GROMACS .gro file of C-alpha atoms in nm:
model
  290
    1UNK     CA    1  12.516   2.692  16.221
    2UNK     CA    2  12.227   2.856  16.372
    3UNK     CA    3  12.074   2.668  16.641
    4UNK     CA    4  11.745   2.696  16.813
    5UNK     CA    5  11.616   2.474  17.126
    6UNK     CA    6  11.286   2.349  17.201
    7UNK     CA    7  11.181   2.278  17.568
    8UNK     CA    8  10.842   2.167  17.683
    9UNK     CA    9  10.704   2.193  18.026
   10UNK     CA   10  10.401   2.117  18.250
   11UNK     CA   11  10.494   2.410  18.466
   12UNK     CA   12  10.578   2.217  18.774
   13UNK     CA   13  10.940   2.238  18.792
   14UNK     CA   14  11.053   2.607  18.768
   15UNK     CA   15  11.368   2.573  18.927
   16UNK     CA   16  11.506   2.295  18.716
   17UNK     CA   17  11.352   2.474  18.384
   18UNK     CA   18  11.569   2.774  18.515
   19UNK     CA   19  11.876   2.579  18.558
   20UNK     CA   20  11.834   2.434  18.230
   21UNK     CA   21  11.767   2.776  18.039
   22UNK     CA   22  12.086   2.904  18.220
   23UNK     CA   23  12.282   2.626  18.103
   24UNK     CA   24  12.176   2.706  17.744
   25UNK     CA   25  12.241   3.069  17.756
   26UNK     CA   26  12.570   2.971  17.891
   27UNK     CA   27  12.682   2.782  17.579
   28UNK     CA   28  12.984   2.886  17.406
   29UNK     CA   29  12.950   3.057  17.049
   30UNK     CA   30  12.644   3.227  16.917
   31UNK     CA   31  12.326   3.265  17.130
   32UNK     CA   32  12.083   2.997  17.114
   33UNK     CA   33  11.737   3.117  17.062
   34UNK     CA   34  11.481   2.917  17.288
   35UNK     CA   35  11.114   2.860  17.280
   36UNK     CA   36  10.966   2.709  17.573
   37UNK     CA   37  10.623   2.541  17.506
   38UNK     CA   38  10.378   2.529  17.811
   39UNK     CA   39  10.220   2.178  17.729
   40UNK     CA   40   9.854   2.250  17.862
   41UNK     CA   41   9.984   2.472  18.152
   42UNK     CA   42  10.141   2.820  18.215
   43UNK     CA   43  10.472   2.872  18.140
   44UNK     CA   44  10.688   2.990  18.463
   45UNK     CA   45  10.874   3.299  18.455
   46UNK     CA   46  11.172   3.283  18.201
   47UNK     CA   47  11.473   3.505  18.133
   48UNK     CA   48  11.405   3.776  17.884
   49UNK     CA   49  11.462   3.685  17.519
   50UNK     CA   50  11.296   3.329  17.576
   51UNK     CA   51  11.010   3.288  17.353
   52UNK     CA   52  10.694   3.099  17.504
   53UNK     CA   53  10.403   2.930  17.364
   54UNK     CA   54  10.134   2.816  17.597
   55UNK     CA   55   9.892   2.557  17.452
   56UNK     CA   56   9.541   2.515  17.612
   57UNK     CA   57   9.563   2.134  17.645
   58UNK     CA   58   9.851   1.890  17.679
   59UNK     CA   59   9.922   1.748  17.345
   60UNK     CA   60  10.181   1.493  17.480
   61UNK     CA   61  10.554   1.491  17.416
   62UNK     CA   62  10.581   1.477  17.051
   63UNK     CA   63  10.283   1.697  16.995
   64UNK     CA   64  10.424   1.965  17.227
   65UNK     CA   65  10.774   1.932  17.070
   66UNK     CA   66  10.596   1.978  16.721
   67UNK     CA   67  10.446   2.315  16.829
   68UNK     CA   68  10.801   2.419  16.926
   69UNK     CA   69  10.933   2.329  16.587
   70UNK     CA   70  10.699   2.538  16.428
   71UNK     CA   71  10.777   2.829  16.625
   72UNK     CA   72  11.100   2.847  16.442
   73UNK     CA   73  10.929   2.855  16.086
   74UNK     CA   74  10.779   2.561  15.894
   75UNK     CA   75  10.989   2.249  15.987
   76UNK     CA   76  11.195   2.476  16.184
   77UNK     CA   77  11.326   2.644  15.863
   78UNK     CA   78  11.484   2.952  16.071
   79UNK     CA   79  11.737   2.784  16.226
   80UNK     CA   80  11.994   2.500  16.110
   81UNK     CA   81  11.924   2.270  16.391
   82UNK     CA   82  11.718   2.236  16.690
   83UNK     CA   83  11.814   2.105  17.058
   84UNK     CA   84  11.530   1.898  17.223
   85UNK     CA   85  11.604   1.900  17.598
   86UNK     CA   86  11.396   1.791  17.886
   87UNK     CA   87  11.288   2.071  18.136
   88UNK     CA   88  11.443   1.882  18.447
   89UNK     CA   89  11.809   1.849  18.292
   90UNK     CA   90  12.075   2.078  18.212
   91UNK     CA   91  12.373   2.085  17.996
   92UNK     CA   92  12.660   1.991  18.182
   93UNK     CA   93  12.931   2.168  17.983
   94UNK     CA   94  12.961   2.474  17.794
   95UNK     CA   95  13.103   2.347  17.478
   96UNK     CA   96  12.775   2.126  17.382
   97UNK     CA   97  12.641   2.364  17.141
   98UNK     CA   98  12.975   2.418  16.961
   99UNK     CA   99  13.024   2.033  16.950
  100UNK     CA  100  12.690   1.992  16.781
  101UNK     CA  101  12.796   2.274  16.522
  102UNK     CA  102  13.107   2.088  16.441
  103UNK     CA  103  12.968   1.768  16.397
  104UNK     CA  104  12.696   1.881  16.152
  105UNK     CA  105  12.928   2.079  15.975
  106UNK     CA  106  13.186   1.790  15.939
  107UNK     CA  107  12.922   1.563  15.792
  108UNK     CA  108  12.650   1.703  15.574
  109UNK     CA  109  12.467   1.358  15.608
  110UNK     CA  110  12.468   1.356  15.985
  111UNK     CA  111  12.102   1.438  16.076
  112UNK     CA  112  12.069   1.375  16.445
  113UNK     CA  113  12.303   1.388  16.730
  114UNK     CA  114  12.199   1.225  17.078
  115UNK     CA  115  12.356   1.339  17.387
  116UNK     CA  116  12.462   1.108  17.683
  117UNK     CA  117  12.240   1.155  17.984
  118UNK     CA  118  12.399   1.114  18.315
  119UNK     CA  119  12.267   1.143  18.685
  120UNK     CA  120  12.404   1.493  18.816
  121UNK     CA  121  12.494   1.343  19.163
  122UNK     CA  122  12.661   0.988  19.064
  123UNK     CA  123  12.757   1.071  18.685
  124UNK     CA  124  12.600   0.757  18.603
  125UNK     CA  125  12.443   0.679  18.288
  126UNK     CA  126  12.137   0.439  18.282
  127UNK     CA  127  12.152   0.128  18.054
  128UNK     CA  128  11.837   0.260  17.886
  129UNK     CA  129  11.997   0.570  17.787
  130UNK     CA  130  12.246   0.418  17.577
  131UNK     CA  131  12.048   0.392  17.217
  132UNK     CA  132  12.201   0.074  17.112
  133UNK     CA  133  12.191  -0.306  17.198
  134UNK     CA  134  12.548  -0.313  17.326
  135UNK     CA  135  12.501  -0.055  17.608
  136UNK     CA  136  12.774  -0.174  17.864
  137UNK     CA  137  12.987   0.101  17.775
  138UNK     CA  138  12.810   0.465  17.754
  139UNK     CA  139  13.123   0.625  17.736
  140UNK     CA  140  13.151   0.489  17.374
  141UNK     CA  141  13.029   0.721  17.096
  142UNK     CA  142  12.904   0.550  16.806
  143UNK     CA  143  12.648   0.530  16.505
  144UNK     CA  144  12.297   0.420  16.623
  145UNK     CA  145  11.932   0.367  16.499
  146UNK     CA  146  11.752   0.579  16.758
  147UNK     CA  147  11.819   0.877  16.952
  148UNK     CA  148  11.696   1.019  17.334
  149UNK     CA  149  11.401   1.229  17.303
  150UNK     CA  150  11.494   1.469  17.564
  151UNK     CA  151  11.871   1.505  17.496
  152UNK     CA  152  11.951   1.567  17.124
  153UNK     CA  153  11.988   1.792  16.844
  154UNK     CA  154  11.809   1.735  16.489
  155UNK     CA  155  11.908   1.923  16.159
  156UNK     CA  156  11.588   2.113  16.052
  157UNK     CA  157  11.599   1.959  15.705
  158UNK     CA  158  11.551   1.618  15.837
  159UNK     CA  159  11.222   1.732  15.961
  160UNK     CA  160  11.142   1.903  15.617
  161UNK     CA  161  11.236   1.537  15.467
  162UNK     CA  162  11.122   1.297  15.701
  163UNK     CA  163  10.824   1.505  15.868
  164UNK     CA  164  10.776   1.584  16.235
  165UNK     CA  165  10.736   1.360  16.522
  166UNK     CA  166  10.432   1.149  16.527
  167UNK     CA  167  10.182   1.360  16.742
  168UNK     CA  168   9.933   1.098  16.778
  169UNK     CA  169  10.176   0.874  16.968
  170UNK     CA  170  10.152   1.132  17.285
  171UNK     CA  171  10.442   0.937  17.470
  172UNK     CA  172  10.680   0.675  17.391
  173UNK     CA  173  10.855   0.571  17.087
  174UNK     CA  174  10.807   0.888  16.903
  175UNK     CA  175  11.200   0.943  16.867
  176UNK     CA  176  11.231   0.585  16.699
  177UNK     CA  177  10.968   0.635  16.440
  178UNK     CA  178  11.139   0.988  16.353
  179UNK     CA  179  11.469   0.812  16.346
  180UNK     CA  180  11.362   0.531  16.105
  181UNK     CA  181  11.233   0.757  15.889
  182UNK     CA  182  11.520   0.976  15.876
  183UNK     CA  183  11.734   0.673  15.830
  184UNK     CA  184  11.528   0.558  15.548
  185UNK     CA  185  11.599   0.904  15.404
  186UNK     CA  186  11.951   0.882  15.410
  187UNK     CA  187  12.054   1.040  15.709
  188UNK     CA  188  12.287   0.931  15.985
  189UNK     CA  189  12.236   0.940  16.368
  190UNK     CA  190  12.529   0.949  16.612
  191UNK     CA  191  12.551   0.927  16.975
  192UNK     CA  192  12.805   1.149  17.135
  193UNK     CA  193  12.941   1.057  17.498
  194UNK     CA  194  13.116   1.375  17.528
  195UNK     CA  195  12.772   1.592  17.488
  196UNK     CA  196  12.609   1.554  17.838
  197UNK     CA  197  12.267   1.627  17.950
  198UNK     CA  198  12.260   1.598  18.351
  199UNK     CA  199  11.931   1.453  18.429
  200UNK     CA  200  11.817   1.276  18.743
  201UNK     CA  201  11.777   0.887  18.739
  202UNK     CA  202  11.422   0.780  18.688
  203UNK     CA  203  11.220   0.499  18.609
  204UNK     CA  204  11.003   0.545  18.292
  205UNK     CA  205  10.732   0.368  18.433
  206UNK     CA  206  10.667   0.652  18.704
  207UNK     CA  207  10.420   0.760  18.427
  208UNK     CA  208  10.063   0.611  18.448
  209UNK     CA  209  10.035   0.584  18.112
  210UNK     CA  210  10.353   0.399  18.060
  211UNK     CA  211  10.278   0.038  18.002
  212UNK     CA  212   9.952   0.095  17.787
  213UNK     CA  213  10.124   0.359  17.550
  214UNK     CA  214  10.454   0.169  17.524
  215UNK     CA  215  10.250  -0.153  17.404
  216UNK     CA  216  10.025   0.063  17.182
  217UNK     CA  217  10.320   0.268  17.025
  218UNK     CA  218  10.521  -0.029  16.959
  219UNK     CA  219  10.234  -0.196  16.733
  220UNK     CA  220  10.195   0.163  16.560
  221UNK     CA  221  10.541   0.203  16.487
  222UNK     CA  222  10.567  -0.155  16.322
  223UNK     CA  223  10.245  -0.081  16.135
  224UNK     CA  224  10.361   0.276  16.016
  225UNK     CA  225  10.709   0.180  15.922
  226UNK     CA  226  10.817  -0.179  15.856
  227UNK     CA  227  10.790  -0.414  15.559
  228UNK     CA  228  10.472  -0.611  15.586
  229UNK     CA  229  10.669  -0.940  15.652
  230UNK     CA  230  10.867  -0.791  15.958
  231UNK     CA  231  10.563  -0.632  16.123
  232UNK     CA  232  10.465  -0.951  16.304
  233UNK     CA  233  10.814  -1.052  16.379
  234UNK     CA  234  10.875  -0.709  16.553
  235UNK     CA  235  10.559  -0.711  16.741
  236UNK     CA  236  10.617  -1.085  16.854
  237UNK     CA  237  10.948  -1.064  16.984
  238UNK     CA  238  10.861  -0.729  17.199
  239UNK     CA  239  10.553  -0.965  17.324
  240UNK     CA  240  10.799  -1.233  17.438
  241UNK     CA  241  11.032  -0.973  17.609
  242UNK     CA  242  10.763  -0.816  17.781
  243UNK     CA  243  10.633  -1.163  17.904
  244UNK     CA  244  10.989  -1.269  18.010
  245UNK     CA  245  11.022  -0.969  18.218
  246UNK     CA  246  10.733  -1.062  18.423
  247UNK     CA  247  10.551  -0.742  18.504
  248UNK     CA  248  10.302  -0.701  18.777
  249UNK     CA  249   9.953  -0.819  18.689
  250UNK     CA  250   9.818  -0.458  18.667
  251UNK     CA  251  10.106  -0.356  18.448
  252UNK     CA  252  10.040  -0.660  18.234
  253UNK     CA  253   9.693  -0.610  18.189
  254UNK     CA  254   9.764  -0.235  18.094
  255UNK     CA  255  10.039  -0.348  17.837
  256UNK     CA  256   9.781  -0.591  17.669
  257UNK     CA  257   9.520  -0.303  17.647
  258UNK     CA  258   9.767  -0.108  17.475
  259UNK     CA  259   9.880  -0.382  17.261
  260UNK     CA  260   9.499  -0.457  17.138
  261UNK     CA  261   9.488  -0.064  17.115
  262UNK     CA  262   9.774  -0.078  16.867
  263UNK     CA  263   9.588  -0.314  16.633
  264UNK     CA  264   9.238  -0.172  16.630
  265UNK     CA  265   9.313   0.196  16.621
  266UNK     CA  266   9.459   0.441  16.348
  267UNK     CA  267   9.840   0.474  16.334
  268UNK     CA  268   9.886   0.758  16.120
  269UNK     CA  269  10.013   0.714  15.764
  270UNK     CA  270  10.189   0.396  15.672
  271UNK     CA  271  10.536   0.443  15.490
  272UNK     CA  272  10.726   0.111  15.504
  273UNK     CA  273  11.096   0.184  15.493
  274UNK     CA  274  11.313   0.036  15.216
  275UNK     CA  275  11.474  -0.321  15.251
  276UNK     CA  276  11.806  -0.145  15.198
  277UNK     CA  277  11.732   0.060  15.516
  278UNK     CA  278  11.646  -0.281  15.687
  279UNK     CA  279  11.995  -0.390  15.600
  280UNK     CA  280  12.127  -0.083  15.701
  281UNK     CA  281  11.982  -0.080  16.063
  282UNK     CA  282  12.113  -0.460  16.079
  283UNK     CA  283  12.466  -0.343  15.984
  284UNK     CA  284  12.429  -0.080  16.249
  285UNK     CA  285  12.366  -0.353  16.487
  286UNK     CA  286  11.995  -0.340  16.570
  287UNK     CA  287  11.787  -0.488  16.295
  288UNK     CA  288  11.424  -0.355  16.316
  289UNK     CA  289  11.288  -0.698  16.495
  290UNK     CA  290  11.415  -0.591  16.825
   0.00000   0.00000   0.00000
């Protein structure tokens, strides 16, 4: 299988970006073609052979990645699968690409592989980086219902069939939107503990827009993808979970602002999943109400 890699950058982590590019170049097997997208910022110096695209404005994470996809032809058709990697991480081992090829070749319906993210100093994988409800054992690989945006490989055929990432989301939950559409189209998603991206431990709330966009995009996710009876259930469960977690008053105000925005602004095309996909998600351990 021919692999490509899409990396978006704000241009502010040149050393980390170079370490990531070196780890991609050092993968066993055939060379991986790489595109680095400067998301509203110049791209730092990159090694020869790495293609770059510089966008005049920040399109957000999904928008920037979509530009990277199209750099490999319509829906990434010039390659068989694309790796999406955070610019401040690096592949721990040199066999990750070969493991991806083997996984995709062994299962024609495997559409997305999501890697394990580990802190480079401690080796710890944060609970939020295990994309399933039963997340206590990050070393257990399994079929899952979503994937990690900055550490994954997606078959280009999935993008052709299910569509690109939702650019309007800008940040947060864009992976679940694509995952649900892929699962509805009959593809499988697998979490692989043996494919590791080293990435410093961080909190998602470090982003200033976190609380607003998490709330807005939760509502958009439901409005776009869920059968009508499940939309209020899904949104209601997340409203209760947010209140139980007792965020600070400024965070709660931002969250409710995003929640309101999710109901009052366009969310993109609505394509509700089939009920058999709802049952499939349930059997995989994560019914689409949480």
